[in-house]
Structure formats: structure tokens, C-alpha cells
PDB file of C-alpha atoms in Angstrom:
ATOM      1  CA  MET A  21       6.003  39.672 -70.658  1.00  0.00           C
ATOM      2  CA  LYS A  22       2.603  38.587 -69.372  1.00  0.00           C
ATOM      3  CA  THR A  23       1.574  38.872 -65.765  1.00  0.00           C
ATOM      4  CA  ILE A  24       0.679  35.415 -64.474  1.00  0.00           C
ATOM      5  CA  ILE A  25      -2.334  35.329 -62.176  1.00  0.00           C
ATOM      6  CA  LYS A  26      -3.131  32.132 -60.315  1.00  0.00           C
ATOM      7  CA  ILE A  27      -6.859  31.835 -59.754  1.00  0.00           C
ATOM      8  CA  ARG A  28      -9.476  29.176 -59.224  1.00  0.00           C
ATOM      9  CA  PHE A  29     -11.782  28.642 -62.181  1.00  0.00           C
ATOM     10  CA  LYS A  30     -14.782  29.292 -59.927  1.00  0.00           C
ATOM     11  CA  ASP A  31     -13.363  32.693 -58.930  1.00  0.00           C
ATOM     12  CA  LEU A  32     -12.573  33.682 -62.510  1.00  0.00           C
ATOM     13  CA  LYS A  33     -16.095  32.692 -63.566  1.00  0.00           C
ATOM     14  CA  GLN A  34     -17.547  34.763 -60.714  1.00  0.00           C
ATOM     15  CA  ASN A  35     -15.498  37.791 -61.829  1.00  0.00           C
ATOM     16  CA  TYR A  36     -16.642  37.232 -65.424  1.00  0.00           C
ATOM     17  CA  LEU A  37     -20.302  37.159 -64.392  1.00  0.00           C
ATOM     18  CA  GLU A  38     -19.960  40.245 -62.154  1.00  0.00           C
ATOM     19  CA  VAL A  39     -18.288  42.322 -64.890  1.00  0.00           C
ATOM     20  CA  GLN A  40     -20.777  41.065 -67.479  1.00  0.00           C
ATOM     21  CA  GLN A  41     -23.725  42.060 -65.260  1.00  0.00           C
ATOM     22  CA  PHE A  42     -22.135  45.447 -64.522  1.00  0.00           C
ATOM     23  CA  LEU A  43     -21.697  46.159 -68.264  1.00  0.00           C
ATOM     24  CA  GLU A  44     -25.223  44.964 -69.043  1.00  0.00           C
ATOM     25  CA  GLU A  45     -26.618  47.407 -66.484  1.00  0.00           C
ATOM     26  CA  LYS A  46     -24.498  50.302 -67.766  1.00  0.00           C
ATOM     27  CA  SER A  47     -25.005  49.693 -71.488  1.00  0.00           C
ATOM     28  CA  GLY A  48     -28.410  48.045 -71.743  1.00  0.00           C
ATOM     29  CA  GLU A  49     -26.866  45.378 -73.997  1.00  0.00           C
ATOM     30  CA  LYS A  50     -27.582  41.727 -73.238  1.00  0.00           C
ATOM     31  CA  LYS A  51     -25.134  39.822 -75.457  1.00  0.00           C
ATOM     32  CA  ILE A  52     -21.835  40.763 -73.871  1.00  0.00           C
ATOM     33  CA  CYS A  53     -18.778  38.538 -74.058  1.00  0.00           C
ATOM     34  CA  ASN A  54     -15.086  38.678 -73.179  1.00  0.00           C
ATOM     35  CA  LYS A  55     -14.211  40.439 -76.464  1.00  0.00           C
ATOM     36  CA  SER A  56     -17.054  42.983 -76.370  1.00  0.00           C
ATOM     37  CA  LYS A  57     -15.624  46.486 -76.804  1.00  0.00           C
ATOM     38  CA  VAL A  58     -16.824  49.198 -74.445  1.00  0.00           C
ATOM     39  CA  ALA A  59     -17.306  51.919 -77.083  1.00  0.00           C
ATOM     40  CA  ASN A  60     -17.801  50.088 -80.370  1.00  0.00           C
ATOM     41  CA  ASP A  61     -19.922  47.126 -79.220  1.00  0.00           C
ATOM     42  CA  LEU A  62     -21.639  48.494 -76.118  1.00  0.00           C
ATOM     43  CA  SER A  63     -22.128  52.020 -77.483  1.00  0.00           C
ATOM     44  CA  LEU A  64     -20.639  53.671 -74.411  1.00  0.00           C
ATOM     45  CA  TRP A  65     -19.090  56.818 -75.918  1.00  0.00           C
ATOM     46  CA  GLY A  66     -17.585  59.952 -74.401  1.00  0.00           C
ATOM     47  CA  ASP A  67     -19.042  60.805 -71.002  1.00  0.00           C
ATOM     48  CA  ASP A  68     -20.941  57.490 -70.923  1.00  0.00           C
ATOM     49  CA  ASN A  69     -17.774  55.360 -70.969  1.00  0.00           C
ATOM     50  CA  TYR A  70     -16.021  57.798 -68.633  1.00  0.00           C
ATOM     51  CA  ASP A  71     -18.855  57.498 -66.105  1.00  0.00           C
ATOM     52  CA  MET A  72     -18.960  53.709 -66.516  1.00  0.00           C
ATOM     53  CA  LEU A  73     -15.204  53.446 -65.853  1.00  0.00           C
ATOM     54  CA  GLU A  74     -15.448  55.747 -62.858  1.00  0.00           C
ATOM     55  CA  ASP A  75     -18.269  53.604 -61.407  1.00  0.00           C
ATOM     56  CA  PHE A  76     -16.327  50.393 -62.168  1.00  0.00           C
ATOM     57  CA  ILE A  77     -13.159  51.673 -60.478  1.00  0.00           C
ATOM     58  CA  THR A  78     -15.099  52.874 -57.428  1.00  0.00           C
ATOM     59  CA  LYS A  79     -17.259  49.751 -57.111  1.00  0.00           C
ATOM     60  CA  TYR A  80     -14.283  47.374 -57.163  1.00  0.00           C
ATOM     61  CA  ASN A  81     -11.771  49.750 -55.507  1.00  0.00           C
ATOM     62  CA  LEU A  82      -9.257  49.515 -58.364  1.00  0.00           C
ATOM     63  CA  ASP A  83      -6.007  51.371 -59.018  1.00  0.00           C
ATOM     64  CA  PHE A  84      -6.259  52.875 -62.495  1.00  0.00           C
ATOM     65  CA  SER A  85      -3.331  55.267 -62.072  1.00  0.00           C
ATOM     66  CA  GLY A  86      -1.581  53.566 -65.026  1.00  0.00           C
ATOM     67  CA  PHE A  87      -4.606  54.098 -67.288  1.00  0.00           C
ATOM     68  CA  ASN A  88      -4.469  56.793 -69.975  1.00  0.00           C
ATOM     69  CA  TYR A  89      -8.047  57.579 -71.020  1.00  0.00           C
ATOM     70  CA  GLY A  90      -6.935  59.296 -74.249  1.00  0.00           C
ATOM     71  CA  GLU A  91      -5.223  56.124 -75.535  1.00  0.00           C
ATOM     72  CA  HIS A  92      -8.467  54.170 -75.350  1.00  0.00           C
ATOM     73  CA  PHE A  93     -11.363  56.565 -75.871  1.00  0.00           C
ATOM     74  CA  GLU A  94     -12.317  59.886 -77.401  1.00  0.00           C
ATOM     75  CA  SER A  95     -13.544  62.451 -74.935  1.00  0.00           C
ATOM     76  CA  GLU A  96     -16.872  64.176 -75.444  1.00  0.00           C
ATOM     77  CA  GLY A  97     -14.967  67.248 -76.672  1.00  0.00           C
ATOM     78  CA  GLU A  98     -13.062  65.255 -79.280  1.00  0.00           C
ATOM     79  CA  MET A  99     -16.263  63.699 -80.561  1.00  0.00           C
ATOM     80  CA  PHE A 100     -18.483  66.769 -80.638  1.00  0.00           C
ATOM     81  CA  GLY A 101     -16.119  69.714 -80.477  1.00  0.00           C
ATOM     82  CA  PRO A 102     -16.288  72.694 -82.853  1.00  0.00           C
ATOM     83  CA  LEU A 103     -13.496  71.377 -85.096  1.00  0.00           C
ATOM     84  CA  ASN A 104     -15.243  68.037 -85.610  1.00  0.00           C
ATOM     85  CA  PHE A 105     -18.447  69.890 -86.390  1.00  0.00           C
ATOM     86  CA  LEU A 106     -16.634  72.093 -88.938  1.00  0.00           C
ATOM     87  CA  PHE A 107     -14.875  69.118 -90.578  1.00  0.00           C
ATOM     88  CA  GLY A 108     -18.134  67.175 -90.626  1.00  0.00           C
ATOM     89  CA  PHE A 109     -19.906  70.085 -92.299  1.00  0.00           C
ATOM     90  CA  VAL A 110     -17.155  70.592 -94.915  1.00  0.00           C
ATOM     91  CA  PHE A 111     -16.899  66.875 -95.728  1.00  0.00           C
ATOM     92  CA  THR A 112     -20.684  66.568 -96.002  1.00  0.00           C
ATOM     93  CA  ILE A 113     -20.644  69.305 -98.649  1.00  0.00           C
ATOM     94  CA  LEU A 114     -17.718  67.595-100.433  1.00  0.00           C
ATOM     95  CA  TYR A 115     -19.521  64.228-100.439  1.00  0.00           C
ATOM     96  CA  ILE A 116     -22.670  65.849-101.832  1.00  0.00           C
ATOM     97  CA  LEU A 117     -20.612  67.508-104.594  1.00  0.00           C
ATOM     98  CA  LYS A 118     -18.865  64.202-105.293  1.00  0.00           C
ATOM     99  CA  TYR A 119     -22.232  62.445-105.591  1.00  0.00           C
ATOM    100  CA  VAL A 120     -23.666  65.119-107.933  1.00  0.00           C
ATOM    101  CA  LEU A 121     -20.505  64.941-110.067  1.00  0.00           C
ATOM    102  CA  PHE A 122     -20.741  61.124-110.082  1.00  0.00           C
ATOM    103  CA  LEU A 123     -24.370  61.214-111.274  1.00  0.00           C
ATOM    104  CA  THR A 124     -23.584  63.796-113.963  1.00  0.00           C
ATOM    105  CA  VAL A 125     -20.550  61.923-115.314  1.00  0.00           C
ATOM    106  CA  ALA A 126     -22.380  58.575-115.108  1.00  0.00           C
ATOM    107  CA  LEU A 127     -24.689  59.772-117.874  1.00  0.00           C
ATOM    108  CA  PHE A 128     -21.704  59.919-120.260  1.00  0.00           C
ATOM    109  CA  SER A 129     -19.004  57.544-119.018  1.00  0.00           C
ATOM    110  CA  LYS A 130     -19.180  54.532-116.699  1.00  0.00           C
ATOM    111  CA  LYS A 131     -15.380  54.360-116.465  1.00  0.00           C
ATOM    112  CA  HIS A 132     -14.969  57.924-115.265  1.00  0.00           C
ATOM    113  CA  SER A 133     -17.989  57.757-112.975  1.00  0.00           C
ATOM    114  CA  LYS A 134     -16.455  54.686-111.295  1.00  0.00           C
ATOM    115  CA  GLU A 135     -13.220  56.634-110.715  1.00  0.00           C
ATOM    116  CA  ILE A 136     -15.209  59.446-109.118  1.00  0.00           C
ATOM    117  CA  ASN A 137     -17.190  57.009-106.993  1.00  0.00           C
ATOM    118  CA  ASP A 138     -13.992  55.252-105.820  1.00  0.00           C
ATOM    119  CA  PHE A 139     -12.320  58.529-104.842  1.00  0.00           C
ATOM    120  CA  LYS A 140     -11.671  58.797-101.087  1.00  0.00           C
ATOM    121  CA  PHE A 141     -11.053  61.981 -99.143  1.00  0.00           C
ATOM    122  CA  HIS A 142      -8.420  60.192 -96.991  1.00  0.00           C
ATOM    123  CA  ILE A 143     -10.232  60.925 -93.763  1.00  0.00           C
ATOM    124  CA  GLU A 144      -9.647  57.458 -92.306  1.00  0.00           C
ATOM    125  CA  GLU A 145      -5.891  57.595 -92.949  1.00  0.00           C
ATOM    126  CA  ASN A 146      -5.527  60.595 -90.638  1.00  0.00           C
ATOM    127  CA  LYS A 147      -7.803  59.308 -87.898  1.00  0.00           C
ATOM    128  CA  ILE A 148      -6.017  58.445 -84.660  1.00  0.00           C
ATOM    129  CA  GLU A 149      -6.715  54.859 -83.663  1.00  0.00           C
ATOM    130  CA  LYS A 150      -7.870  54.276 -80.128  1.00  0.00           C
ATOM    131  CA  LYS A 151      -7.489  50.924 -78.365  1.00  0.00           C
ATOM    132  CA  ASP A 152     -11.026  50.316 -77.123  1.00  0.00           C
ATOM    133  CA  LEU A 153     -11.216  48.459 -73.808  1.00  0.00           C
ATOM    134  CA  THR A 154     -12.922  45.074 -73.784  1.00  0.00           C
ATOM    135  CA  MET A 155     -14.828  43.202 -71.128  1.00  0.00           C
ATOM    136  CA  GLY A 156     -11.735  40.970 -70.872  1.00  0.00           C
ATOM    137  CA  ASP A 157      -9.603  44.014 -70.027  1.00  0.00           C
ATOM    138  CA  LEU A 158     -12.026  44.947 -67.249  1.00  0.00           C
ATOM    139  CA  ILE A 159     -12.015  41.387 -65.886  1.00  0.00           C
ATOM    140  CA  ALA A 160      -8.200  41.289 -65.889  1.00  0.00           C
ATOM    141  CA  SER A 161      -8.134  44.665 -64.105  1.00  0.00           C
ATOM    142  CA  LYS A 162     -10.719  43.578 -61.526  1.00  0.00           C
ATOM    143  CA  VAL A 163      -8.905  40.321 -60.726  1.00  0.00           C
ATOM    144  CA  GLN A 164      -5.537  42.063 -60.438  1.00  0.00           C
ATOM    145  CA  GLY A 165      -6.884  45.088 -58.559  1.00  0.00           C
ATOM    146  CA  LYS A 166      -5.303  47.555 -60.963  1.00  0.00           C
ATOM    147  CA  PHE A 167      -5.509  48.503 -64.626  1.00  0.00           C
ATOM    148  CA  ASN A 168      -4.188  45.858 -66.989  1.00  0.00           C
ATOM    149  CA  LEU A 169      -5.071  44.818 -70.514  1.00  0.00           C
ATOM    150  CA  ARG A 170      -6.256  41.236 -70.998  1.00  0.00           C
ATOM    151  CA  GLU A 171      -3.512  40.643 -73.576  1.00  0.00           C
ATOM    152  CA  ASN A 172      -0.913  41.258 -70.850  1.00  0.00           C
ATOM    153  CA  VAL A 173      -2.352  38.728 -68.410  1.00  0.00           C
ATOM    154  CA  LYS A 174      -2.215  34.933 -68.313  1.00  0.00           C
ATOM    155  CA  PHE A 175      -4.658  33.208 -66.000  1.00  0.00           C
ATOM    156  CA  VAL A 176      -3.426  29.942 -64.519  1.00  0.00           C
ATOM    157  CA  PHE A 177      -5.948  27.782 -62.705  1.00  0.00           C
ATOM    158  CA  ASN A 178      -4.951  26.354 -59.339  1.00  0.00           C
TER     159      ASN A 178
END
């Protein structure tokens, strides 16, 4: 069930502009909209998005006790930890071998080279999906004074 927030259009617009300006300053991006994603669109990864959220929460005195960072973002350790480095190294070697095999087989058989080229190492299937926060989520949180996703809020103008 959505939380209904009664707000004047002028106030919602002011919140929109404040959050947009805040994100522009933190990310350096200029084309930010309601659906802009903090990590994927604004390139705020790891410590950068953590610091941005900390500044946002402090600046607007918000309650983010219901926020689970790990559900929305990868920490710096998850992104650049030793296991990711090892997997990255191993898969780079595998992709190079796959490409060499593809080029070798392509000399003799287009059908088989296509099968090699289409082969996936199933990395994406095992990747844990994170629900990136959007500017809309930050606006909804700012207006409500506590963490809330935009999809869980309905703004009603009064």
C-alpha cells in the first residue's frame, strides 16, 4: 500500500529542484531527472554514493534507519575486493582464450565459430541485482523525512 503525502505543487517542485541541485553538485552531471539512478546514471559508486547519501541524510536531517545499503548498492569492498579481482583476472583469460579459439575455428567453419562466439560464461546469471536509488526515491525520502522508495509514495496536491 502506498503512503499518501499531501503537498502543494510549489513545495514538491522546490524539493525536486533542491534534490536535483544536490545531485548535480555531488555527481557533476547536469541532465538529472526523477528517474536518474544514483550509481548507474550518475556514476556514484562505492564510497562516492555512500558519502553522497551520508551528506544528503545530514543536510536534510532524515531518518534512514529503515535503509539497507546492501540492497541498493555494492560497497567498495564488493566492487574492488580480492575475490572480484581474482574472478576478473580468470574471466579475462577465459575471454581471451575464447576469442583465440573463435578466430582459429572461423578459418574453417562459420557455423562452429558462431557457436563459440555466442557462448556465455553465465556470469550475469549469478550476479546479485541491486535496486539502485533514483532521484525520485531521494525526493520521496526528503518530503517524508525518512527513507522511502518513490514507488511506495503517492503525492496528492492540495
